[in-house]
Amino acid sequence: MKRIFFVDDSGPPFGHMLLAFGGYLGGFDGNFLWNRIGAEYGMHVPVWSLRLLPALSGALCVPLAYQILVELHYSHCAAFGAALLILFENSLITQARLMLLESVLIFFILLAIVSYLKFYNLQKCSPFTAGWWFWLLLTGVACSCAVGVKYMGLFTYLLLLTIAGVHSWGLIGDQTLSNVSLLCHLLARALALVVIPAAMYLSFFYIHLTLLYRSGPHDQIMSSAFQASLEGGLARITQGQPLEVAYGSQVTLRNVLGKPMPCWLHSHKNTYPIRYENGRGSSHQQQVTCYPFKDVNNWWIVKDPGMQQLVVSNPPRPVRHGQIVQLVHGITTRYLNTHDVAAPLSPHSQEISCYIDYNISMPAQNLWRVEIVNRESDTDVWKTILSEVRFVHVNTSAVLKLSGASLPEWGYRQLEIIGEKLSKGYHQSMLWNVEEHRYGKSQEQKEREVELHSPTQADISKNLSFMARFTELQWKILTLKNEDTEHKYSSSPLDWITMDTNIAYWLHPVSGAQIHLIGNVLTWASATVATLVYVCLSLWYLLRRRRKICDIPEDGWWLWVSAGGLCLGGWLVNYLPFFMMEKTLFLYHYLPALTFQILLIPVVLQHLNDHLCRSQLPENTFSALVVAWFSSIYLVYRTLRPLTYGEPALAAAELRALRWKDSWDILIRKH
């Protein structure tokens, strides 16, 4: 709402844009800190409009579930059962009632499934009609929206692409289609399911970067060039800097990696200890580190080795790729140096220092070759912010690198800088870019120190292209990790199937009323049983069919395979990837997979009723059991309702009664 740039590791910005749009409709001005779950809202926060879209999405999931079963050619009774199961699922209700994105994600996933099924059913009778095009295009749009809300939507998108690929392979083998007609079919699917989703995905980021043009607290994880493209922050500092780095330029050098934290090449008057704690000796030269804060000791002067002056000539002589420079520390005027001495924490690499002449047999080795990694030609000029540069030591071929290790107390816990020997490739820890830059004018040291403390002056624009900003932001989102690897309510994928965990979202400070993410226990257990039944029955049918024994008609078999493949496949692709993820996981990550698993329940029930209940008595008995089972699901929903809606407030004894599992964290006040 305040147009401040942010990065969210949960996925692309489309979901947040939708929530912001709801806030905009309600007149929200953005003046609220979303820094604590359960914080009390002020009167100026239009909670109803911020919650409107998740609530609407959650409500629409009910008819979408019904429609999916209908399009799969199951009975309206089975479809109605799927809708009821979604309607009485406490976990889905909880997520839909709050300002959370899972209900929006599930809505777009189900919309994509419905759209593709409708398109596929129309394919058989009326291809290339208006309805055929509408549902095909809506499939691609819904898929892109699902991925745009959270990256978990990518799993269902890949599932649909796989299904569409199988169907397209069938079209290729259809001899009734001419080559032109077949080509049109394939191009239509490529346009709707690949090109349009990709274009929409880019458009989400384009709108995001266009609207959020102001500097914010997440800037520091982005590159200097990205930060400079935002209003305020680094852009305010770097506005008006010279573009081309010349001999005599005064620069700050930021490490491109930005991990474990953004930092700048730094030195100070302190020297390395003569001996380290492990007994190894050092050069006792001036320390060089990487410092994670702005400081005057981050300034360096780019010097021509063949000249003594430390100012920019008129006209300036720009530094080009492959040229040799010396880097002089601005405050201490000592030269960046390395030699055959082991680094303090990385003994297989060289120590980096600023050279002090102790009149011993250790001459200065302070020549560095500038290699512009992202150059377009070998004559490129070293540019402020835009150029990513590698400094290669002329004498030893060591590369200036951030090791990432924190120095002991004698190094003020700053990050270690090393000379990496025999380095291959261009790892980001070896790359540096000029962030702040001015043309030096003062030859005298005292005047130069005053100059280093003053702001920069000249004028140049450093705006990045959209694709450059998109690529960087996309990479940051994919590689960004939360510092907290453990959380009170974090869980593993194995905990989800049996719902051995919950999440406490809100607790009333007085009455003790509370909201938890807890699912309908009977529905979750039934979904697991339905999955096992489907797998076992499918294996049995396959073995029997291998022996040329068909227990069910061919139409019933393909109905069973297609419906189960979609529902079971949806559960697998939305569940199994979490076993390979290193991020902190929570119960709500399982909800898309659970939704597919719930849709499998009526598929299995109708199959049992149609093919295993051979006479009237078993059929009536089975129907009575299903009614009793649905009644039990409703009873469980009603029992857990106070933890889903946060009302009414329950007494301590009633809360203890709802702790059906010892692993559930139900909040009970001690009086």
Coordinates of C-alpha atoms in Angstrom, one line a residue, residues 287-649:
Q287 CA 43.7 -6.4 8.7
V288 CA 41.4 -6.5 5.6
T289 CA 37.9 -7.7 6.2
C290 CA 34.4 -7.5 4.9
Y291 CA 32.3 -5.2 7.0
P292 CA 28.4 -5.4 6.9
F293 CA 27.8 -1.7 7.6
K294 CA 28.5 1.6 5.8
D295 CA 31.7 3.0 7.1
V296 CA 34.4 5.5 6.0
N297 CA 37.0 2.7 6.2
N298 CA 35.2 1.0 3.3
W299 CA 36.6 3.5 0.9
W300 CA 39.4 2.6 -1.5
I301 CA 41.3 4.5 -4.1
V302 CA 42.0 2.9 -7.6
K303 CA 45.6 3.8 -8.3
D304 CA 47.6 3.5 -11.5
P305 CA 50.8 1.5 -10.6
G306 CA 52.9 3.7 -12.9
M307 CA 52.0 7.0 -11.3
Q308 CA 52.0 8.4 -7.8
Q309 CA 49.0 10.6 -7.9
L310 CA 45.8 9.5 -6.1
V311 CA 43.4 11.9 -8.0
V312 CA 41.5 11.6 -11.3
S313 CA 43.2 13.3 -14.2
N314 CA 41.5 15.6 -16.6
P315 CA 40.2 14.0 -18.7
P316 CA 39.6 10.9 -16.6
R317 CA 41.4 7.7 -17.7
P318 CA 38.9 4.9 -17.3
V319 CA 40.0 1.4 -16.1
R320 CA 39.2 -1.3 -18.6
H321 CA 39.0 -5.1 -18.4
G322 CA 42.4 -6.8 -17.9
Q323 CA 44.2 -3.7 -16.7
I324 CA 46.4 -3.6 -13.6
V325 CA 45.6 -1.5 -10.6
Q326 CA 46.6 -0.9 -7.0
L327 CA 43.9 -0.5 -4.4
V328 CA 44.8 2.0 -1.7
H329 CA 42.9 2.2 1.5
G330 CA 41.5 5.7 1.7
I331 CA 42.0 6.4 5.4
T332 CA 45.3 4.6 6.1
T333 CA 46.7 5.0 2.6
R334 CA 48.1 1.4 2.7
Y335 CA 48.0 -0.8 -0.4
L336 CA 45.8 -4.0 -0.7
N337 CA 48.3 -6.8 -0.6
T338 CA 48.6 -10.6 -0.5
H339 CA 51.5 -13.0 -0.2
D340 CA 52.3 -16.6 0.6
V341 CA 51.0 -16.5 4.2
A342 CA 48.0 -18.5 5.2
A343 CA 44.7 -16.8 5.9
P344 CA 43.6 -16.7 9.6
L345 CA 40.6 -19.0 9.3
S346 CA 41.2 -20.6 5.9
P347 CA 44.8 -22.0 6.0
H348 CA 44.6 -23.3 2.5
S349 CA 44.1 -19.8 1.1
Q350 CA 46.3 -16.7 1.3
E351 CA 46.0 -13.9 3.8
I352 CA 44.8 -10.5 2.5
S353 CA 46.2 -7.5 4.2
C354 CA 47.2 -3.8 3.7
Y355 CA 50.9 -3.7 3.4
I356 CA 53.1 -2.4 6.2
D357 CA 56.9 -2.2 5.5
Y358 CA 58.6 -3.7 8.5
N359 CA 62.0 -3.7 6.7
I360 CA 62.1 -7.5 6.6
S361 CA 62.3 -9.9 3.7
M362 CA 58.6 -9.6 2.7
P363 CA 58.3 -7.1 -0.1
A364 CA 55.0 -5.6 -1.2
Q365 CA 52.9 -7.6 -3.7
N366 CA 50.1 -5.2 -4.4
L367 CA 49.3 -5.4 -8.1
W368 CA 45.8 -6.6 -9.1
R369 CA 44.3 -7.3 -12.5
V370 CA 40.7 -6.2 -13.0
E371 CA 38.5 -8.8 -14.7
I372 CA 35.0 -7.7 -15.6
V373 CA 33.0 -10.9 -15.5
N374 CA 29.8 -9.6 -17.1
R375 CA 31.6 -7.8 -19.9
E376 CA 30.4 -7.6 -23.4
S377 CA 33.9 -7.3 -24.9
D378 CA 37.5 -7.4 -23.7
T379 CA 37.7 -3.6 -24.0
D380 CA 34.8 -2.9 -21.6
V381 CA 35.2 -0.1 -19.1
W382 CA 34.8 -0.8 -15.4
K383 CA 31.4 0.7 -14.5
T384 CA 29.9 1.8 -11.2
I385 CA 27.2 -0.6 -9.8
L386 CA 26.8 -2.4 -13.2
S387 CA 30.1 -4.2 -13.5
E388 CA 30.8 -7.4 -11.6
V389 CA 34.6 -7.5 -11.1
R390 CA 37.1 -10.1 -10.1
F391 CA 40.5 -9.0 -8.7
V392 CA 43.3 -11.4 -9.6
H393 CA 46.6 -11.0 -7.8
V394 CA 49.4 -10.5 -10.4
N395 CA 52.2 -12.3 -8.5
T396 CA 50.3 -15.4 -7.2
S397 CA 47.1 -15.5 -9.4
A398 CA 45.1 -15.6 -6.1
V399 CA 41.5 -14.2 -6.4
L400 CA 40.1 -11.7 -3.8
K401 CA 37.3 -13.7 -2.2
L402 CA 34.9 -13.5 0.8
S403 CA 35.2 -16.7 2.8
G404 CA 32.1 -16.0 4.9
A405 CA 33.8 -17.0 8.2
S406 CA 33.6 -14.6 11.1
L407 CA 36.9 -13.5 12.6
P408 CA 37.5 -13.8 16.4
E409 CA 37.5 -10.8 18.8
W410 CA 40.7 -9.4 17.4
G411 CA 39.0 -9.0 14.1
Y412 CA 35.8 -7.5 15.7
R413 CA 33.7 -10.5 14.4
Q414 CA 34.0 -9.1 10.8
L415 CA 34.0 -11.5 7.9
E416 CA 37.2 -13.0 6.6
I417 CA 38.7 -12.0 3.2
I418 CA 41.1 -14.4 1.5
G419 CA 43.1 -15.0 -1.6
E420 CA 41.7 -18.1 -3.3
K421 CA 44.4 -20.0 -5.2
L422 CA 43.8 -22.0 -8.3
S423 CA 40.3 -20.7 -8.6
K424 CA 38.1 -21.9 -11.4
G425 CA 34.8 -20.3 -12.5
Y426 CA 33.2 -17.2 -11.2
H427 CA 31.6 -17.9 -7.8
Q428 CA 29.7 -14.8 -6.5
S429 CA 31.9 -14.7 -3.4
M430 CA 34.8 -13.7 -5.7
L431 CA 32.9 -10.9 -7.4
W432 CA 32.7 -7.3 -6.4
N433 CA 30.9 -4.2 -7.7
V434 CA 31.5 -0.6 -7.1
E435 CA 28.6 0.8 -5.0
E436 CA 29.6 4.3 -4.0
H437 CA 31.9 6.2 -6.3
R438 CA 33.5 9.6 -6.7
Y439 CA 36.3 11.1 -8.7
G440 CA 39.1 11.9 -6.2
K441 CA 40.3 15.5 -6.3
S442 CA 42.5 15.9 -3.2
Q443 CA 46.2 14.8 -3.3
E444 CA 46.9 15.7 0.4
Q445 CA 45.8 13.0 2.9
K446 CA 43.9 15.4 5.3
E447 CA 42.0 16.9 2.4
R448 CA 41.3 13.5 1.1
E449 CA 39.8 12.3 4.4
V450 CA 37.4 15.2 4.4
E451 CA 36.5 14.3 0.8
L452 CA 35.9 10.7 1.8
H453 CA 33.4 11.8 4.4
S454 CA 31.5 14.0 1.9
P455 CA 28.6 12.9 -0.4
T456 CA 29.2 12.1 -4.0
Q457 CA 28.4 14.7 -6.7
A458 CA 28.2 13.8 -10.4
D459 CA 25.1 12.6 -12.3
I460 CA 24.4 9.3 -14.1
S461 CA 21.4 7.0 -14.4
K462 CA 21.8 3.4 -13.5
N463 CA 18.3 2.0 -14.0
L464 CA 18.1 -1.7 -14.7
S465 CA 15.9 -3.2 -17.4
F466 CA 12.8 -5.1 -16.3
M467 CA 14.3 -8.5 -17.3
A468 CA 17.5 -7.9 -15.3
R469 CA 15.5 -7.0 -12.2
F470 CA 13.1 -9.9 -12.8
T471 CA 15.9 -12.4 -13.1
E472 CA 17.6 -11.1 -9.9
L473 CA 14.4 -11.0 -7.9
Q474 CA 13.4 -14.5 -9.1
W475 CA 16.7 -15.9 -8.1
K476 CA 16.5 -14.2 -4.6
I477 CA 13.0 -15.6 -4.0
L478 CA 14.2 -19.1 -4.9
T479 CA 17.4 -19.0 -2.9
L480 CA 16.2 -17.0 0.1
K481 CA 16.1 -19.0 3.3
N482 CA 14.6 -18.1 6.6
E483 CA 17.2 -17.7 9.4
D484 CA 14.9 -19.7 11.8
T485 CA 15.2 -23.3 10.7
E486 CA 13.1 -24.4 13.6
H487 CA 9.8 -23.0 14.8
K488 CA 7.4 -23.9 17.6
Y489 CA 4.8 -25.1 15.1
S490 CA 7.0 -26.4 12.4
S491 CA 6.5 -30.0 11.3
S492 CA 7.7 -32.6 8.9
P493 CA 5.7 -34.2 6.0
L494 CA 5.3 -37.4 8.0
D495 CA 3.4 -35.5 10.7
W496 CA 0.8 -34.3 8.2
I497 CA -0.9 -37.5 7.2
T498 CA -1.9 -38.3 10.8
M499 CA -2.1 -34.6 11.7
D500 CA 0.2 -35.0 14.7
T501 CA 0.7 -31.2 14.8
N502 CA -1.4 -28.0 14.8
I503 CA -0.8 -24.3 14.6
A504 CA -2.2 -21.8 17.1
Y505 CA -3.1 -18.6 15.3
W506 CA -4.8 -16.5 17.9
L507 CA -5.6 -16.4 21.6
H508 CA -7.9 -13.9 23.2
P509 CA -6.1 -12.1 26.0
V510 CA -9.0 -12.3 28.4
S511 CA -11.6 -15.0 27.5
G512 CA -9.1 -17.6 26.3
A513 CA -10.9 -18.0 22.9
Q514 CA -8.5 -19.3 20.3
I515 CA -8.1 -20.2 16.7
H516 CA -6.1 -23.2 15.6
L517 CA -5.2 -24.8 12.3
I518 CA -6.6 -28.2 13.0
G519 CA -8.3 -30.4 10.4
N520 CA -11.4 -32.6 10.6
V521 CA -9.7 -35.7 12.0
L522 CA -12.2 -38.1 10.5
T523 CA -11.9 -36.6 7.1
W524 CA -8.0 -36.8 7.2
A525 CA -8.1 -40.4 8.3
S526 CA -10.7 -41.3 5.7
A527 CA -8.6 -39.7 3.0
T528 CA -5.7 -41.8 4.0
V529 CA -7.8 -45.0 4.0
A530 CA -9.3 -44.1 0.6
T531 CA -5.8 -43.7 -0.8
L532 CA -4.7 -47.1 0.5
V533 CA -7.9 -48.7 -0.8
Y534 CA -7.4 -47.1 -4.2
V535 CA -3.8 -48.3 -4.5
C536 CA -4.6 -51.8 -3.3
L537 CA -7.7 -52.2 -5.6
S538 CA -5.7 -50.8 -8.6
L539 CA -2.9 -53.3 -8.0
W540 CA -5.5 -56.1 -7.7
Y541 CA -7.2 -55.1 -10.9
L542 CA -3.9 -54.9 -12.8
L543 CA -2.9 -58.3 -11.7
R544 CA -6.3 -59.8 -12.7
R545 CA -6.3 -58.0 -16.0
R546 CA -2.8 -59.4 -16.7
R547 CA -4.5 -62.8 -16.4
K548 CA -7.2 -61.6 -18.8
I549 CA -9.7 -61.4 -16.0
C550 CA -11.8 -58.2 -16.1
D551 CA -13.6 -57.7 -12.9
I552 CA -15.2 -54.4 -14.0
P553 CA -16.3 -53.2 -17.4
E554 CA -13.8 -51.4 -19.6
D555 CA -15.6 -48.0 -19.3
G556 CA -15.6 -48.4 -15.5
W557 CA -11.9 -49.3 -15.5
W558 CA -10.8 -46.2 -17.5
L559 CA -13.1 -44.1 -15.3
W560 CA -11.4 -45.5 -12.2
V561 CA -7.9 -44.9 -13.7
S562 CA -8.5 -41.4 -15.0
A563 CA -10.3 -40.1 -11.8
G564 CA -7.9 -41.8 -9.4
G565 CA -4.9 -40.8 -11.5
L566 CA -5.9 -37.2 -11.2
C567 CA -6.7 -37.3 -7.5
L568 CA -3.9 -39.6 -6.4
G569 CA -1.5 -37.9 -8.8
G570 CA -2.5 -34.5 -7.4
W571 CA -1.9 -35.7 -3.9
L572 CA 1.5 -37.2 -4.7
V573 CA 2.9 -34.2 -6.7
N574 CA 1.7 -31.8 -3.9
Y575 CA 3.1 -33.9 -1.1
L576 CA 6.3 -35.8 -2.0
P577 CA 8.4 -32.7 -3.0
F578 CA 8.3 -31.5 0.6
F579 CA 10.5 -34.4 1.6
M580 CA 13.3 -32.9 -0.5
M581 CA 12.9 -29.3 0.8
E582 CA 15.2 -27.8 3.4
K583 CA 12.9 -24.9 4.3
T584 CA 10.9 -24.7 7.5
L585 CA 7.6 -26.5 6.9
F586 CA 4.2 -26.2 8.5
L587 CA 0.9 -28.0 8.4
Y588 CA -0.7 -25.6 5.9
H589 CA 1.8 -26.8 3.3
Y590 CA -0.2 -30.0 3.2
L591 CA -3.6 -28.5 2.4
P592 CA -3.3 -28.6 -1.5
A593 CA -2.4 -32.3 -1.3
L594 CA -5.1 -32.9 1.2
T595 CA -7.7 -31.3 -1.1
F596 CA -6.8 -33.9 -3.9
Q597 CA -6.9 -36.7 -1.3
I598 CA -10.4 -35.6 -0.2
L599 CA -11.6 -35.7 -3.8
L600 CA -10.5 -39.3 -4.0
I601 CA -12.9 -40.4 -1.2
P602 CA -16.2 -40.1 -3.2
V603 CA -14.4 -41.7 -6.1
V604 CA -13.6 -44.8 -4.0
L605 CA -17.0 -44.8 -2.3
Q606 CA -18.9 -44.8 -5.6
H607 CA -16.7 -47.4 -7.1
L608 CA -17.3 -49.7 -4.1
N609 CA -21.0 -49.1 -4.3
D610 CA -21.2 -49.7 -8.1
H611 CA -19.0 -52.7 -8.4
L612 CA -18.7 -54.5 -5.1
C613 CA -22.3 -54.3 -3.8
R614 CA -23.8 -56.9 -6.1
S615 CA -27.3 -57.1 -4.5
Q616 CA -29.8 -54.8 -2.9
L617 CA -29.0 -55.7 0.8
P618 CA -25.3 -54.9 0.6
E619 CA -26.0 -51.7 -1.3
N620 CA -28.6 -50.5 1.3
T621 CA -26.2 -51.4 4.1
F622 CA -23.3 -49.6 2.4
S623 CA -25.5 -46.5 1.9
A624 CA -26.5 -46.5 5.5
L625 CA -22.8 -46.7 6.6
V626 CA -22.0 -43.8 4.3
V627 CA -24.7 -41.7 5.8
A628 CA -23.5 -42.5 9.3
W629 CA -20.0 -41.7 8.2
F630 CA -21.0 -38.3 6.8
S631 CA -22.9 -37.6 10.0
S632 CA -19.8 -38.4 12.0
I633 CA -17.8 -36.0 9.9
Y634 CA -20.3 -33.2 10.6
L635 CA -20.1 -34.1 14.3
V636 CA -16.3 -33.8 14.3
Y637 CA -16.6 -30.5 12.5
R638 CA -19.1 -29.1 15.1
T639 CA -16.9 -30.4 17.9
L640 CA -13.8 -28.6 16.6
R641 CA -15.8 -25.5 15.5
P642 CA -14.7 -23.4 18.6
L643 CA -11.1 -23.8 17.6
T644 CA -11.9 -23.0 13.9
Y645 CA -13.9 -19.9 14.4
G646 CA -12.5 -18.7 17.7
E647 CA -16.0 -18.7 19.4
P648 CA -17.4 -19.5 21.8
A649 CA -14.7 -19.3 24.4

